Tab-separated table of C-alpha atoms in Angstrom:
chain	number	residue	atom	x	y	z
A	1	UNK	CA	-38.241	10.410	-21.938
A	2	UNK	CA	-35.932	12.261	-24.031
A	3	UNK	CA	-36.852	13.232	-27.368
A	4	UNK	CA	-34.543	14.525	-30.797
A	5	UNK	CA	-35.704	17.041	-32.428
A	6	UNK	CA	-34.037	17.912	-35.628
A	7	UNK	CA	-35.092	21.342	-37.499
A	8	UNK	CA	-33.851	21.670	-41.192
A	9	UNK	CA	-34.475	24.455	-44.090
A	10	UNK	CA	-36.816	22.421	-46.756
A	11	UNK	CA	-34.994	21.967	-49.502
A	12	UNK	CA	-34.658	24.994	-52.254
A	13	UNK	CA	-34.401	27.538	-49.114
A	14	UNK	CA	-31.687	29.695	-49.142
A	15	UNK	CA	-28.839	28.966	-46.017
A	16	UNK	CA	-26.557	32.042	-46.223
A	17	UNK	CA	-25.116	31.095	-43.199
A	18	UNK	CA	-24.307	27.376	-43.955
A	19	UNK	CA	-23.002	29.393	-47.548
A	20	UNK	CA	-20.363	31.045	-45.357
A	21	UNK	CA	-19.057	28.041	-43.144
A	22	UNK	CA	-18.221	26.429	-46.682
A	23	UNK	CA	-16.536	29.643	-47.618
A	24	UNK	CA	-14.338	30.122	-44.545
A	25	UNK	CA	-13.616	25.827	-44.942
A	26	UNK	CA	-12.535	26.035	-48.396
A	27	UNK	CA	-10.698	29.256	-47.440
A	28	UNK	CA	-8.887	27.477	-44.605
A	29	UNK	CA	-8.003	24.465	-47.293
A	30	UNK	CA	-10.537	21.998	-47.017
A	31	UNK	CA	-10.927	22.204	-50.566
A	32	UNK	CA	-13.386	18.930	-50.357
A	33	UNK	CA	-16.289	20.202	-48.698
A	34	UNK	CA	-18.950	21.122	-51.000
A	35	UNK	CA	-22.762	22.453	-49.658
A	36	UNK	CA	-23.026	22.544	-46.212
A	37	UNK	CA	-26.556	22.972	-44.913
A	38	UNK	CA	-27.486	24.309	-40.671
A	39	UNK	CA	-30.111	23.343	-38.417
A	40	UNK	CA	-31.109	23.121	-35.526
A	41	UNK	CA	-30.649	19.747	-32.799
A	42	UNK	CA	-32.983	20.426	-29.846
A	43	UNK	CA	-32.844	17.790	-26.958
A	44	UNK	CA	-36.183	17.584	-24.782
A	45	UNK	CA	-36.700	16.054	-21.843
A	46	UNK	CA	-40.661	14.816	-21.490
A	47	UNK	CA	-42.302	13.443	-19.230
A	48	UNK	CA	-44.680	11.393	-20.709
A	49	UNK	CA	-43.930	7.420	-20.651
A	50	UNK	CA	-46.687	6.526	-23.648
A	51	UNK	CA	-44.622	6.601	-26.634
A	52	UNK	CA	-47.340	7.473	-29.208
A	53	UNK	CA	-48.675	10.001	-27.263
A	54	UNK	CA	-45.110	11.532	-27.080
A	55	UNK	CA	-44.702	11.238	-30.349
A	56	UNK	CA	-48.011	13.644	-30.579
A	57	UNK	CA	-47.080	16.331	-27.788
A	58	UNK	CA	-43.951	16.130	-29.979
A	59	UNK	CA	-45.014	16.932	-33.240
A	60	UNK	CA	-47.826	19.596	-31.751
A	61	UNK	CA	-44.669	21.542	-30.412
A	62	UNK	CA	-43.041	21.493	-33.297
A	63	UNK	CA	-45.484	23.259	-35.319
A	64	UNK	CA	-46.403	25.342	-32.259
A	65	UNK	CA	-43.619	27.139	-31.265
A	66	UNK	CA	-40.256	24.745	-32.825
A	67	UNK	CA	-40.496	25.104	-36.514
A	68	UNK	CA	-41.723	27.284	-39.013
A	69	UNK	CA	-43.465	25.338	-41.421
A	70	UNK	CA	-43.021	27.989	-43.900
A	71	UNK	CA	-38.917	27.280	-44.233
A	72	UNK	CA	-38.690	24.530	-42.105
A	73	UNK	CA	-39.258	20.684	-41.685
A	74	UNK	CA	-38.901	18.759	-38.347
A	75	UNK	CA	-38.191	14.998	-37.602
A	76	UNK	CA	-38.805	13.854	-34.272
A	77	UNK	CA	-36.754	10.791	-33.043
A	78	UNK	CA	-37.413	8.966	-29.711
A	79	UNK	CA	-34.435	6.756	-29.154
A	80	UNK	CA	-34.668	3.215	-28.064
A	81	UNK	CA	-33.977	1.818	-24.498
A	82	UNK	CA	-35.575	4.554	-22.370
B	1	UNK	CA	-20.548	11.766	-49.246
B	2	UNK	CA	-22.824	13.617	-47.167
B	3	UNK	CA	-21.431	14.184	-43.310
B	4	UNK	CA	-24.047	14.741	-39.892
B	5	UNK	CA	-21.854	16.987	-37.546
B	6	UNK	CA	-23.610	17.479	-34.189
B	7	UNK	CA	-22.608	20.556	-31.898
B	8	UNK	CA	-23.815	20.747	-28.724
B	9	UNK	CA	-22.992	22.653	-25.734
B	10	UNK	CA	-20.920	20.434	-22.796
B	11	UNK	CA	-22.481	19.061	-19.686
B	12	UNK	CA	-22.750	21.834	-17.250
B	13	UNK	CA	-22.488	24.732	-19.973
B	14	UNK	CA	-25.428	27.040	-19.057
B	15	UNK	CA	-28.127	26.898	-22.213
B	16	UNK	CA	-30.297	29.965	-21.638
B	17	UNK	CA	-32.122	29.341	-25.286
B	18	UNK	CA	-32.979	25.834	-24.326
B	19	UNK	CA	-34.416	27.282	-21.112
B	20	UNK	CA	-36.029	29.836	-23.102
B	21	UNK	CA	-38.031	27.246	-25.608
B	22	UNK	CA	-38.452	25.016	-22.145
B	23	UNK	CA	-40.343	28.303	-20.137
B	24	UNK	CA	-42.454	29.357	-23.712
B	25	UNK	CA	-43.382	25.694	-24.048
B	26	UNK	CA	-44.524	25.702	-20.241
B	27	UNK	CA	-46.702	28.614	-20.750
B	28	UNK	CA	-48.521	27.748	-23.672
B	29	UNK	CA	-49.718	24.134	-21.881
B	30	UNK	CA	-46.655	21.791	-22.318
B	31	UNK	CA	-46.916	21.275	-18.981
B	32	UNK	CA	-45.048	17.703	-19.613
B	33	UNK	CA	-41.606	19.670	-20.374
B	34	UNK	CA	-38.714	19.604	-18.561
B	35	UNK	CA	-35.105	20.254	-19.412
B	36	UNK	CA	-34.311	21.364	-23.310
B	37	UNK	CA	-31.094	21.521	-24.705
B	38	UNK	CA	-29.923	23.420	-28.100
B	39	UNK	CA	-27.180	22.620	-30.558
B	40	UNK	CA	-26.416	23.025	-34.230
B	41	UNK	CA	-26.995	19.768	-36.586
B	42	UNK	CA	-24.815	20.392	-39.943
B	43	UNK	CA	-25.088	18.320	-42.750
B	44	UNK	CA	-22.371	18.792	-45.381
B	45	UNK	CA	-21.458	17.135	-48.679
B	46	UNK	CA	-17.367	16.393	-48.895
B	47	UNK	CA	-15.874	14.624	-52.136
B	48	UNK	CA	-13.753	12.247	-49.765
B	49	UNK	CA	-14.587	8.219	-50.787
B	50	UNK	CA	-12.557	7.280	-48.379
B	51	UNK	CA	-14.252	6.829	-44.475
B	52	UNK	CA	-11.572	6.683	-42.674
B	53	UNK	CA	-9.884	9.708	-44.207
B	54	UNK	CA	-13.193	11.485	-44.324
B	55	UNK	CA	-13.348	11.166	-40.765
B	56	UNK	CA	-10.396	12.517	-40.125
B	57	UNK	CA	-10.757	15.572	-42.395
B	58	UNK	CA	-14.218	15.991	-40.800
B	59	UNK	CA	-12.715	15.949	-37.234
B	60	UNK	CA	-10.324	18.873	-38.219
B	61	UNK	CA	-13.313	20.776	-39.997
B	62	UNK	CA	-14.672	21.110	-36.345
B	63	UNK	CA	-11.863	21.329	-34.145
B	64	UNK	CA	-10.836	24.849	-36.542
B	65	UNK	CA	-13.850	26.629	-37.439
B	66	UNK	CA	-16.915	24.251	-36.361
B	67	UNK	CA	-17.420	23.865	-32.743
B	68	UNK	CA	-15.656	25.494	-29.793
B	69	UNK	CA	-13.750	23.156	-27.691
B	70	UNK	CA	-14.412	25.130	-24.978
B	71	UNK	CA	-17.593	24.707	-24.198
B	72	UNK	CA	-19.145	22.615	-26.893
B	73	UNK	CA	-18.565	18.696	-27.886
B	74	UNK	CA	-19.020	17.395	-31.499
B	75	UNK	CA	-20.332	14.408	-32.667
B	76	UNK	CA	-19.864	13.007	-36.307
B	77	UNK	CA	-21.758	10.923	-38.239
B	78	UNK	CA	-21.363	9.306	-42.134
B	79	UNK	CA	-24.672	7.213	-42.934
B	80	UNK	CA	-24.135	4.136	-44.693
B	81	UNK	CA	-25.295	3.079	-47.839
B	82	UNK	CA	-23.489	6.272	-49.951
């Protein structure tokens, strides 16, 4: 099945380089956009048809090797229809 | 209101982190892993009320300075309920 996995900075933790895409945007004239944030969108294919379970592997990955849970949340989503 | 912009690389385009994450995850037991694939999730906050407009400004955000048309696709998103 194919799994989302999105990686953010928890809040209050600093994103110098989402800081400089709104720099170069307003520089460029979009003079609406206001804090931009980056993370990360990793796509996973797993084999392993027991949702639940997937859901576990998942989330054991995540704080494995994916995320650092010192600066970093994760939110695994396991879309519909697979 | 607060804009999802997903970058990932196109079909085909060669992802040599994703297969790095996919080999580490291998060797330390996630035996169930096949094919990963890495892109860029940014969330910013534009003072646009307008959806149809914000689209559109949103759409020219990433074809300048966001994503490269060349071997990336983006994907835009505007939750409801803002």
């Amino acid at each position: 099945m194919q799994v989302i996995v999105n990686i953010s900075l928890k809040e209050g933790v600093l994103d110098p380089q989402g800081q400089a895409i709104a720099r170069s945007l307003n520089d460029l004239g979009f003079q609406e956009v206001g804090e931009i944030r980056v993370g990360k969108r990793i796509v996973i294919e797993v084999n392993e048809p027991n949702r639940a379970r997937l859901h576990q592997r998942v989330a054991k990955m995540c704080e494995t090797l994916l995320s650092n849970a010192v600066i970093e949340d994760y939110d695994i989503d396991i879309p519909d229809g697979q």
